[in-house]
Amino acid sequence: MNLAEILVYTDIRQLHQIANHYGCECNPHSKNELITSLLSSLRHRLTISQEVEQLSKEETHFMLLLFLDKRTVMSLEDLMAKAGIVLESSKEKKQEEARRYIAAAMRRGWIFPAKSKTVGQYQIPLDIREPYLHGWLEKWRTQQALILSGPEAYRDEGTALCDDIMQFLQFLQREPVPLTAEGGMYKRHQQQLFQFLHVKEETLQPQKWRFGYGLHFDLYPDRFSLLYDFCYFHKWIDESGGRVTITEAGNERLQLSYEDQHYHDLIRFWMRLYKRAIPNLPMLVQLIPLIASGGWVTQQGLMDTLLPWIKEFYYDSPVDILVNRVCKMMVHLGLLRVGQDENEQWMYIATYASQTWLRKYNGFTETTILLK
């Protein structure tokens, strides 16, 4: 529902709270006047830009979590979870603070109790989301410069990861690959396989701290680890008897031609696999292409904006997470192009895939995957 429809059914008490927040001058005893005044104020570009300008880092974080989520109706638990991502305080204090974020969002006219028999459901006006995101983006662009010319050369991996899944299955089709005592492919077999893949990776040196991003993340480099886990999750490969083999389902997959759905499933799988370690991932995956849609943005520019909203994960610092777990993997998944300027500074720009399918996809509703 749009704002005008929602305001008609909104409790007069909340209408007064919103009117007081925005300083609307009208007859407080006339619901019709209240609604007319609020519609004029809440949707005004200047009102939105002023509101965005006054938000703290934490309030901005909550706003982006709310408006980048494409659901129009959310439960109280959904809203509390978003506020919980913003907060770092103790559980007791977090509950109290989270409710304050939700109450503030109601005063701002961002969320309203849903007109239904289900208690604890809230709705977000359809015509509020885009203006607020646009207002935040305008503010960002006054602080960070977009580079329109871009680097002389860049890398766009497109759907190469899907092609390499087929290469991996064909590799196993020729003969099973023995596994080490740790459960990974021997280095020489990895090196043989990596020669056939579109993006070359080096085999890993033993690193005991690598965990949290997949089944064998401690044994394989980032891109191949995701590729391997995707095949394992779909039961296209099997680990038994000290070796990894292609299954009947894997052979059937090889007989099928490429489909966009295969590519979309791969992105969804990455989101679900990494979301446990990076609770903010659904927001970051929507926000980065939004930032980088009008021109090239530097890696430093992304760090300046996004690092305050990223929490460390064991040995992974916020910088590691943003650069290696998010941006690098979005390049591998064809959601970002990457290049370097004359000063060897890394730069990114959104791809067609991130501005079409990704704009419709809602990673906030995805459940996490824990492979065993």
Coordinates of N, CA and C in Angstrom, one line a residue, residues 18 35 160:
I18 N 3.8 11.6 14.3 CA 4.5 11.9 13.0 C 4.4 13.4 12.7
I35 N -3.8 14.1 7.7 CA -3.4 13.2 6.6 C -2.9 14.1 5.5
A160 N 31.1 -16.7 -15.6 CA 32.2 -17.7 -15.8 C 32.2 -18.7 -14.7

